[in-house]
Amino acid sequence: MKLYVKQKALTLGDTFSVIDETGADLYTVKGSALRKLKLTDTDKKEIAVLKRNSFSVAPCYVLKRNGQKVAKIKMRVTGNKYSVKGLGWTVKSDLLLRTFTLKDGLKEIAEAGKKALSIGDSYEFEIKEGIDTVNALMVLIAVDACLEISTGKK
């Protein structure tokens, strides 16, 4: 499944729209200073939440769905790898190209890349069939947020 995440211009806080290949709105991600990011559907129903763990040395987010902890996304010491505890996934990022690869063991299950020449942040996500789209989407958004924090942008 191909998704596009685009930052909405002229909004307070961090607001992103998530659309599919046809341009149909699927979700909205809203946050404040990357501390808490909420994913809602088109009916404004909360689907998932990413909450930053302020007590962690390295940038770290906890993913919750239906109030239950699903995963903990944490930057490793090397800075370009992330562990996704609770799902058994890992993410590798290329800081220069601003691309991410999500793996379950050795199997690639999703990838994302920043779109060049776009106003605000804009990413293209490719999530393999059979993978929980919301979990994969939120993990990749958490990795982007970790990068923003580690580079001093937020």
Short mmCIF file of C-alpha atoms in Angstrom, two decimals:
data_model
loop_
_atom_site.label_atom_id
_atom_site.label_comp_id
_atom_site.label_asym_id
_atom_site.label_seq_id
_atom_site.Cartn_x
_atom_site.Cartn_y
_atom_site.Cartn_z
CA MET A 1 0.00 0.00 0.00
CA LYS A 2 1.34 3.40 -0.93
CA LEU A 3 0.64 6.34 1.38
CA TYR A 4 1.69 9.96 1.29
CA VAL A 5 2.23 12.04 4.41
CA LYS A 6 2.23 15.80 3.90
CA GLN A 7 2.73 18.55 6.43
CA LYS A 8 -0.08 21.06 6.37
CA ALA A 9 1.14 24.62 5.97
CA LEU A 10 0.04 27.48 8.21
CA THR A 11 -1.17 25.33 11.11
CA LEU A 12 -0.34 25.55 14.79
CA GLY A 13 1.78 22.65 16.02
CA ASP A 14 2.63 19.74 13.77
CA THR A 15 -0.23 18.71 11.49
CA PHE A 16 0.09 16.14 8.72
CA SER A 17 -2.42 14.64 6.34
CA VAL A 18 -2.14 11.02 5.22
CA ILE A 19 -3.54 10.24 1.78
CA ASP A 20 -3.60 7.17 -0.43
CA GLU A 21 -2.48 6.81 -4.06
CA THR A 22 -5.77 8.25 -5.35
CA GLY A 23 -5.46 11.37 -3.19
CA ALA A 24 -8.21 10.31 -0.76
CA ASP A 25 -7.74 11.47 2.84
CA LEU A 26 -7.22 8.57 5.25
CA TYR A 27 -5.82 10.07 8.44
CA THR A 28 -4.61 13.23 10.13
CA VAL A 29 -1.63 13.39 12.49
CA LYS A 30 -1.63 16.26 14.98
CA GLY A 31 0.98 17.04 17.57
CA SER A 32 2.59 19.67 19.68
CA ALA A 33 6.38 20.12 19.61
CA LEU A 34 6.71 16.39 18.80
CA ARG A 35 5.81 15.42 22.38
CA LYS A 36 2.52 13.72 21.53
CA LEU A 37 1.31 12.85 18.05
CA LYS A 38 -2.27 11.63 17.51
CA LEU A 39 -3.49 9.76 14.45
CA THR A 40 -7.19 10.24 13.72
CA ASP A 41 -9.37 8.96 10.89
CA THR A 42 -11.58 11.14 8.68
CA ASP A 43 -14.33 11.02 11.35
CA LYS A 44 -11.82 12.43 13.90
CA LYS A 45 -11.77 9.11 15.79
CA GLU A 46 -8.44 8.50 17.53
CA ILE A 47 -6.65 5.52 16.00
CA ALA A 48 -3.18 5.69 17.59
CA VAL A 49 -0.96 7.91 19.74
CA LEU A 50 2.80 8.42 19.86
CA LYS A 51 4.06 9.87 23.14
CA ARG A 52 7.63 11.01 23.59
CA ASN A 53 9.48 9.56 26.56
CA SER A 54 11.22 12.66 27.95
CA PHE A 55 13.26 10.63 30.45
CA SER A 56 15.15 8.67 27.79
CA VAL A 57 18.69 9.73 26.84
CA ALA A 58 18.12 8.92 23.15
CA PRO A 59 14.90 10.06 21.44
CA CYS A 60 12.17 7.55 22.22
CA TYR A 61 8.42 7.23 21.56
CA VAL A 62 5.76 4.89 22.89
CA LEU A 63 3.03 3.81 20.46
CA LYS A 64 -0.43 3.20 21.92
CA ARG A 65 -3.62 1.96 20.30
CA ASN A 66 -6.90 1.78 22.20
CA GLY A 67 -4.99 2.97 25.28
CA GLN A 68 -2.70 -0.09 25.19
CA LYS A 69 1.05 0.07 24.64
CA VAL A 70 1.93 -1.56 21.33
CA ALA A 71 5.57 -0.64 20.87
CA LYS A 72 8.50 1.46 22.02
CA ILE A 73 10.50 3.11 19.25
CA LYS A 74 14.01 4.12 20.32
CA MET A 75 17.06 5.45 18.51
CA ARG A 76 20.12 3.27 19.01
CA VAL A 77 23.50 4.72 19.91
CA THR A 78 24.66 4.66 16.26
CA GLY A 79 21.98 7.20 15.34
CA ASN A 80 20.80 5.56 12.12
CA LYS A 81 19.13 2.47 13.59
CA TYR A 82 16.01 2.19 15.73
CA SER A 83 14.57 -0.65 17.74
CA VAL A 84 10.82 -1.24 17.81
CA LYS A 85 10.25 -3.23 20.99
CA GLY A 86 6.90 -4.94 21.21
CA LEU A 87 6.69 -5.60 17.48
CA GLY A 88 10.17 -7.06 16.95
CA TRP A 89 10.90 -4.63 14.14
CA THR A 90 13.94 -2.49 13.37
CA VAL A 91 14.32 0.66 11.29
CA LYS A 92 17.39 1.82 9.46
CA SER A 93 17.61 5.41 8.26
CA ASP A 94 19.77 7.18 5.75
CA LEU A 95 20.19 10.65 7.22
CA LEU A 96 21.50 12.20 4.01
CA LEU A 97 18.73 10.92 1.75
CA ARG A 98 16.11 11.02 4.54
CA THR A 99 14.92 7.50 3.79
CA PHE A 100 13.79 4.77 6.20
CA THR A 101 13.55 1.00 5.87
CA LEU A 102 11.38 -0.97 8.30
CA LYS A 103 12.25 -4.65 8.79
CA ASP A 104 10.81 -7.63 10.59
CA GLY A 105 13.97 -9.69 11.07
CA LEU A 106 15.60 -9.74 7.62
CA LYS A 107 12.32 -9.12 5.77
CA GLU A 108 11.69 -5.59 4.52
CA ILE A 109 8.11 -4.66 5.38
CA ALA A 110 7.96 -0.92 4.65
CA GLU A 111 10.02 1.97 3.43
CA ALA A 112 9.65 5.72 3.34
CA GLY A 113 11.42 8.56 1.63
CA LYS A 114 11.23 12.31 1.81
CA LYS A 115 9.95 13.86 -1.38
CA ALA A 116 12.29 16.43 -2.85
CA LEU A 117 11.19 19.93 -3.78
CA SER A 118 8.10 19.94 -1.59
CA ILE A 119 6.89 22.68 0.71
CA GLY A 120 7.08 21.40 4.29
CA ASP A 121 7.75 17.76 5.03
CA SER A 122 6.32 15.33 2.52
CA TYR A 123 6.97 11.56 2.54
CA GLU A 124 6.03 8.63 0.36
CA PHE A 125 5.43 5.38 2.28
CA GLU A 126 5.34 1.91 0.75
CA ILE A 127 3.93 -0.66 3.19
CA LYS A 128 3.96 -4.32 2.13
CA GLU A 129 0.74 -6.31 1.94
CA GLY A 130 -0.25 -8.08 5.16
CA ILE A 131 1.52 -5.56 7.43
CA ASP A 132 -0.49 -3.52 9.93
CA THR A 133 -0.61 -0.18 8.12
CA VAL A 134 -1.25 1.95 11.20
CA ASN A 135 1.60 0.41 13.20
CA ALA A 136 4.04 0.76 10.29
CA LEU A 137 2.93 4.33 9.58
CA MET A 138 3.26 5.41 13.21
CA VAL A 139 6.67 3.74 13.63
CA LEU A 140 8.01 5.59 10.59
CA ILE A 141 6.51 8.89 11.83
CA ALA A 142 8.20 8.28 15.22
CA VAL A 143 11.55 7.74 13.49
CA ASP A 144 11.14 11.02 11.61
CA ALA A 145 10.29 12.76 14.90
CA CYS A 146 13.40 11.23 16.53
CA LEU A 147 15.50 12.60 13.69
CA GLU A 148 13.98 16.06 14.15
CA ILE A 149 14.88 15.95 17.84
CA SER A 150 18.38 14.55 17.37
CA THR A 151 19.26 17.16 14.73
CA GLY A 152 17.98 19.97 16.94
CA LYS A 153 15.08 20.99 14.69
CA LYS A 154 12.53 20.48 17.51
#
